[in-house]
Short mmCIF file of C-alpha atoms in Angstrom, two decimals:
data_model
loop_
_atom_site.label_atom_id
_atom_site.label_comp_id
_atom_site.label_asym_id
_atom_site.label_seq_id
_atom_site.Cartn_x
_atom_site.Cartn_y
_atom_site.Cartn_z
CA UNK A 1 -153.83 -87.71 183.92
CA UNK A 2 -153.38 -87.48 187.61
CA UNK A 3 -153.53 -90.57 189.07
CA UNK A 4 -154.79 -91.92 192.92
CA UNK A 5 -151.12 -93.04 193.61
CA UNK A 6 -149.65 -90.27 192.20
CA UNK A 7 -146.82 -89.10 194.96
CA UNK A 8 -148.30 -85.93 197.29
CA UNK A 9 -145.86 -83.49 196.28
CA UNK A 10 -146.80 -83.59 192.71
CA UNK A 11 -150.68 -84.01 193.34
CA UNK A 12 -150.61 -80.63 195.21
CA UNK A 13 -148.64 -78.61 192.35
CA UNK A 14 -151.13 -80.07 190.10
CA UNK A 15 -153.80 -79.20 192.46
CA UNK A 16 -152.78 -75.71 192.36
CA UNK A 17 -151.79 -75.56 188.65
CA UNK A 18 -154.83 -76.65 187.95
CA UNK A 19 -157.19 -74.28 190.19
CA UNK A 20 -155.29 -71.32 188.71
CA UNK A 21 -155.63 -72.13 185.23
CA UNK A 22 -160.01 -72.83 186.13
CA UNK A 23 -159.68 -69.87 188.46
CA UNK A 24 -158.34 -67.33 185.78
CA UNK A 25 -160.54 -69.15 183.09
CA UNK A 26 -157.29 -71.09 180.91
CA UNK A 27 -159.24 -73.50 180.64
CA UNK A 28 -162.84 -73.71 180.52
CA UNK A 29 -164.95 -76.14 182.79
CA UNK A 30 -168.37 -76.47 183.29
CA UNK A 31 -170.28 -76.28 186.86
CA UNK A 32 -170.21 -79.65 186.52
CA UNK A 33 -166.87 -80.55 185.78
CA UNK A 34 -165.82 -78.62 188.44
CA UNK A 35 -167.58 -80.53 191.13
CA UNK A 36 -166.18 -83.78 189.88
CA UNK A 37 -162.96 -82.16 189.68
CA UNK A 38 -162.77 -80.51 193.31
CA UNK A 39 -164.62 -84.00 194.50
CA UNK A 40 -161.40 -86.21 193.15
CA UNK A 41 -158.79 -83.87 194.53
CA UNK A 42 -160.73 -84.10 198.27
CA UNK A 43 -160.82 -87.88 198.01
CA UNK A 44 -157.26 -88.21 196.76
CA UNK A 45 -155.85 -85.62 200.06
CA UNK A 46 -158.21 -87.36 202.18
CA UNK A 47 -156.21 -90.83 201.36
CA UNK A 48 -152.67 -89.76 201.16
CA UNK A 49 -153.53 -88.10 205.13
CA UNK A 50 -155.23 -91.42 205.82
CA UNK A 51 -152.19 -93.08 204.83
CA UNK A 52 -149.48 -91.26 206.10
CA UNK A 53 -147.38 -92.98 208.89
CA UNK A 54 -148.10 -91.36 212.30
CA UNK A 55 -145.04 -89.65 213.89
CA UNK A 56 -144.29 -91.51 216.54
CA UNK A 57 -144.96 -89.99 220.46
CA UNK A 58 -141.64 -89.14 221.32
CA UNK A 59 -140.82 -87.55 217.99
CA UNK A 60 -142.73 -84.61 219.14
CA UNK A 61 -145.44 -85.06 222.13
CA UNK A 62 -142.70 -85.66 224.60
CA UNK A 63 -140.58 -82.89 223.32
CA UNK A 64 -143.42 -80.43 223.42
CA UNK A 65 -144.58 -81.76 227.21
CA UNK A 66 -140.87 -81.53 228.48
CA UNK A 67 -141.34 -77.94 227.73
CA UNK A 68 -143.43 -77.48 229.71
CA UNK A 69 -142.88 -79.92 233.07
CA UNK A 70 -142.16 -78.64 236.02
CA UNK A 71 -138.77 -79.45 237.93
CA UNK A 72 -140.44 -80.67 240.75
CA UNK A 73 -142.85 -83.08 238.14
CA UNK A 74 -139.11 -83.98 236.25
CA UNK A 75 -137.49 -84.96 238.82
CA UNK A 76 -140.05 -86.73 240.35
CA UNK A 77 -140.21 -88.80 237.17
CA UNK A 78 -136.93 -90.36 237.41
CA UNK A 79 -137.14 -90.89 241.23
CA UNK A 80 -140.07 -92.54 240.45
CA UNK A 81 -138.45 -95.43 238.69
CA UNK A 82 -135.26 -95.62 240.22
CA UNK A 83 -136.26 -99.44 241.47
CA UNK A 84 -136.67 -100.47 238.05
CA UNK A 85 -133.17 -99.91 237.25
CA UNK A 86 -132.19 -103.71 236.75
CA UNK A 87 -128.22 -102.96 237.80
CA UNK A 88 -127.52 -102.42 241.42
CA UNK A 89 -124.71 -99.58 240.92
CA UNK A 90 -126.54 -98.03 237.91
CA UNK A 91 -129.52 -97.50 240.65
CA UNK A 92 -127.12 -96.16 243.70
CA UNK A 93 -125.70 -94.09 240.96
CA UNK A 94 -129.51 -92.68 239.61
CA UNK A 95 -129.99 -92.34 243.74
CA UNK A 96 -127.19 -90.41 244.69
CA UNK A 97 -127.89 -87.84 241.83
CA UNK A 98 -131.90 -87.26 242.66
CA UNK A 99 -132.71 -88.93 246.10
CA UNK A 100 -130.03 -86.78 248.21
CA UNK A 101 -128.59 -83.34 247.62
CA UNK A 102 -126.16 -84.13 244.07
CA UNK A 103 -122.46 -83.63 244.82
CA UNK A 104 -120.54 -83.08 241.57
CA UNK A 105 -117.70 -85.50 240.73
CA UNK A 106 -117.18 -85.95 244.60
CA UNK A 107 -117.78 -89.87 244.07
CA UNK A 108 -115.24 -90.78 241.16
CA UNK A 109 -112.88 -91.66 244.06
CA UNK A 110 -113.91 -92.96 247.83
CA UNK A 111 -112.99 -96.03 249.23
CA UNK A 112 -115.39 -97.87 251.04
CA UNK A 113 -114.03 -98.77 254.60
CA UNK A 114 -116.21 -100.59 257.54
CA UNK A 115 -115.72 -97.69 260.39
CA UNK A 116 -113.80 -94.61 260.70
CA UNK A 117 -110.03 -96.04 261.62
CA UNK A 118 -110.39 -97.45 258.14
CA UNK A 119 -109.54 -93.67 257.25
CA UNK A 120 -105.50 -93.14 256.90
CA UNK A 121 -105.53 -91.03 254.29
CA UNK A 122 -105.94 -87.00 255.04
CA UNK A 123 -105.97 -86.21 251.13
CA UNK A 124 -108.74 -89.12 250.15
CA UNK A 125 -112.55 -89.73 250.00
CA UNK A 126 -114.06 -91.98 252.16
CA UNK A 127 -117.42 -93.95 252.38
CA UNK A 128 -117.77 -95.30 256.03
CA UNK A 129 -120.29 -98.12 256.48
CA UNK A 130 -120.71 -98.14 259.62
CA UNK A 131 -122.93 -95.01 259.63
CA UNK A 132 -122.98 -94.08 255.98
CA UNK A 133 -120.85 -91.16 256.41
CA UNK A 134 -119.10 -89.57 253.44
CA UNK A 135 -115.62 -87.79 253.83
CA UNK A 136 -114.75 -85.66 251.92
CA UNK A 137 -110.83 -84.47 251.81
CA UNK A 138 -110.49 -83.97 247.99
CA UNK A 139 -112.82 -82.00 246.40
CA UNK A 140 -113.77 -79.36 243.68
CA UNK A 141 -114.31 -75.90 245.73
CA UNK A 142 -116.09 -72.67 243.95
CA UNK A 143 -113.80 -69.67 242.99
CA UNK A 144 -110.71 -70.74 245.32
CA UNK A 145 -107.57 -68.62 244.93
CA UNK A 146 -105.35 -69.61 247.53
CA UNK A 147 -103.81 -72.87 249.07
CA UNK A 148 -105.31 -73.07 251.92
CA UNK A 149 -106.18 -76.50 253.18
CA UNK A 150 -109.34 -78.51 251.93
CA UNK A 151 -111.53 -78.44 255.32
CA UNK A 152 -112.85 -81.74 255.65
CA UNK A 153 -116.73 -82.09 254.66
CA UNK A 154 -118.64 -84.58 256.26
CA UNK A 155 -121.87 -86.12 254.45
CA UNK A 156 -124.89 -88.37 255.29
CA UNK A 157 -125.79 -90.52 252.75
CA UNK A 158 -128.09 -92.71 254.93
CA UNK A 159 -130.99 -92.15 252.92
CA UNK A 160 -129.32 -93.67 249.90
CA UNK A 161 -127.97 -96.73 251.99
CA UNK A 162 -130.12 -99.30 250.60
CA UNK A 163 -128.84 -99.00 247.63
CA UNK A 164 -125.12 -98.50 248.33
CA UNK A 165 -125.57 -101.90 250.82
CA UNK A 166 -127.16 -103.73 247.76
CA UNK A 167 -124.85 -102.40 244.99
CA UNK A 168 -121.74 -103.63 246.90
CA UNK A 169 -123.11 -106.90 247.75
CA UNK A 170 -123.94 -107.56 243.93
CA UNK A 171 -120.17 -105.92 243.17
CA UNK A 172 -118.09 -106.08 246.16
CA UNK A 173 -115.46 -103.62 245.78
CA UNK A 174 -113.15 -101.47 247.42
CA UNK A 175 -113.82 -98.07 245.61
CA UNK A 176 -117.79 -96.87 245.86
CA UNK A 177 -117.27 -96.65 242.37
CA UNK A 178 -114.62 -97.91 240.57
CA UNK A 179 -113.37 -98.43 236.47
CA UNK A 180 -113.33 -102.13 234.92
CA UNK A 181 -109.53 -102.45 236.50
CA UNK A 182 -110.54 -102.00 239.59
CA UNK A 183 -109.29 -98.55 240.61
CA UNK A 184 -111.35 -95.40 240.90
CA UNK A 185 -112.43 -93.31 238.17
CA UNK A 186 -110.96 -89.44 237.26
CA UNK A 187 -113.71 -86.65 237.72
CA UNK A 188 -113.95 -86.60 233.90
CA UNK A 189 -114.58 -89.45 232.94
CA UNK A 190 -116.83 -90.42 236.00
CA UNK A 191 -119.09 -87.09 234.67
CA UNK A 192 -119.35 -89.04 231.38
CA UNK A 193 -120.26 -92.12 233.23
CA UNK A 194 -122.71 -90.12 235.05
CA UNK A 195 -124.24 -88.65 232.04
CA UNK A 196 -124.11 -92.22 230.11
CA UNK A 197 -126.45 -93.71 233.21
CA UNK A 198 -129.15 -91.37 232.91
CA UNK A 199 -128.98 -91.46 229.44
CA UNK A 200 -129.87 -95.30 229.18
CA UNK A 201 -132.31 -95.02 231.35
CA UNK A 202 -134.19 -92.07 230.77
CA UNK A 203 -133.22 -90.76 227.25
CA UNK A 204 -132.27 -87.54 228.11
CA UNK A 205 -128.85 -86.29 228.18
CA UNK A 206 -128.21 -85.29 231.50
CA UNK A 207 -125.04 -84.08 232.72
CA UNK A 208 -123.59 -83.77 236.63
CA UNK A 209 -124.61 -79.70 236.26
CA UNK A 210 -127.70 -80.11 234.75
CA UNK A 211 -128.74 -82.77 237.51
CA UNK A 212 -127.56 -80.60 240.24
CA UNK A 213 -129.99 -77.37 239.03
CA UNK A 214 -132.78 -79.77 238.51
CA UNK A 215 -132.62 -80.94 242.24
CA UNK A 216 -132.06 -77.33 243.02
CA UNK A 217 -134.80 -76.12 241.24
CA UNK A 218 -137.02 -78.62 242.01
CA UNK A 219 -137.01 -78.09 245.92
CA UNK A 220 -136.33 -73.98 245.36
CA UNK A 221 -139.66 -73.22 247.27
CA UNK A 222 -138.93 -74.92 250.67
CA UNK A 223 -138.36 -73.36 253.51
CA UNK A 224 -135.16 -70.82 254.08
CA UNK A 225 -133.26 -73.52 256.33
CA UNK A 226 -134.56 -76.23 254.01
CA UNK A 227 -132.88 -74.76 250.99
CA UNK A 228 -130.08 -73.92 253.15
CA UNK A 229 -129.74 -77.98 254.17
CA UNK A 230 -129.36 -78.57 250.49
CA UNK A 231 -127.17 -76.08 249.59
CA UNK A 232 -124.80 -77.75 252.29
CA UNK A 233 -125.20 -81.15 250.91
CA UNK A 234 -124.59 -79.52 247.30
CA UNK A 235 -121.45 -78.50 248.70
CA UNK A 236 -121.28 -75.09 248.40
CA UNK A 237 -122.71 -72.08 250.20
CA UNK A 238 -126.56 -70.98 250.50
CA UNK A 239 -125.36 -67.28 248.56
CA UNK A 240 -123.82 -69.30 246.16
CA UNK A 241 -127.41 -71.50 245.71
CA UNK A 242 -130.11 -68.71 245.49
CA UNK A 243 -126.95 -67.22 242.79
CA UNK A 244 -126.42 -70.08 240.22
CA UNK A 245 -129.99 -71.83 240.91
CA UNK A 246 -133.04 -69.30 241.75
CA UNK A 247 -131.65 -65.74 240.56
CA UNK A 248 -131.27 -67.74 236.96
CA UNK A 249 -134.20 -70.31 236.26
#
């Protein structure tokens, strides 16, 4: 009574009901029965596998091949496409994450000023045009205990200044990044803005910390003063680098 459209789940306890009760003789069968039998069952799987929607690629090829990519091959990935990014700041963003040594939520607040007398306050961020220099006066420092003063850091972000010079001429603005009102973003919620980005583009939930080991990780096996170049422009110290992003892969 089985029939061909017969749902697979109940044409395999059939299957098996049936070639238990041949198997222990419940029912009696000749040879020939049997072939016609075990011939009908093979058609009938063959057609519900010939039928059955394919899973698409990213429900599990991509999973099981971003098991096993290599930082370097990650990362290079997303670099990779950063120009395809149709939205100016969306692309400085993507570039300031992967093309330069990440920072963490350093960015949420700079103003953008032409040339260093533009700088007035000692306590704020600054983006200086003139040579692409980020300053640093606020930011997040590793196991600090005391108050003693920020020390002023001092980045480069000249390989990234294509983008910054094409995202503020599509947006002019007076923050590098700044929220829908016009004033500069908390560390909080620019980490979900972060995270939000790459996630649109790429499909994979990055956050600011899992950026930050992937650029780590991915550039591990340059040399010493290399490494010790990025750990700078990571902002914290080369002991602290090898710690959180080669002793713990």
């Amino acid at each position: 009574n089985i029939q061909s459209d017969t749902k697979e789940s109940t044409f395999l306890k059939y299957a098996s009901n049936l070639n238990s009760m041949v198997k222990h003789e419940i029912i009696k069968v000749s040879p020939e029965q049997k072939r016609e039998i075990l011939d009908f069952f093979v058609k009938t799987k063959l057609n519900f596998e010939k039928n059955k929607t394919p899973k698409k690629r990213s429900d599990y090829q991509e999973e099981e091949e971003k098991k096993h990519i290599t930082a370097p091959e990650e990362l290079n990935k997303i670099v990779s496409t950063i120009n395809d990014i149709p939205n100016p700041t969306d692309r400085l963003l993507v570039a300031l994450y992967t093309l330069i040594p990440p920072l963490r939520s350093d960015y949420a607040d700079v103003i953008v000023v032409d040339t260093e007398s533009g700088i007035t306050d000692p306590n704020q961020n600054y983006l200086i045009l003139d040579d692409f220099t980020l300053v640093l006066n606020n930011y997040k420092r590793m196991n600090f205990k005391d108050d003693t003063p920020q020390e002023t850091k001092i980045f480069n972000l000249s390989k990234v200044k294509k983008y910054i010079i094409k995202s503020l001429q599509d947006d002019p603005r007076d923050y590098l990044f700044e929220t829908q009102k016009h004033t500069p973003f908390s560390s909080s919620y620019f980490a979900k803005v972060v995270s939000a980005v790459f996630k649109k583009y790429y499909d994979i939930p990055y956050n600011i910390n899992s950026l930050r080991h992937l650029y780590a990780t991915a550039h591990k096996d340059l040399p010493v003063d290399k490494v010790k170049a990025i750990a700078d422009g990571m902002n914290h110290s080369y002991t602290t680098h090898i710690k959180l992003y080669e002793d713990n892969e």
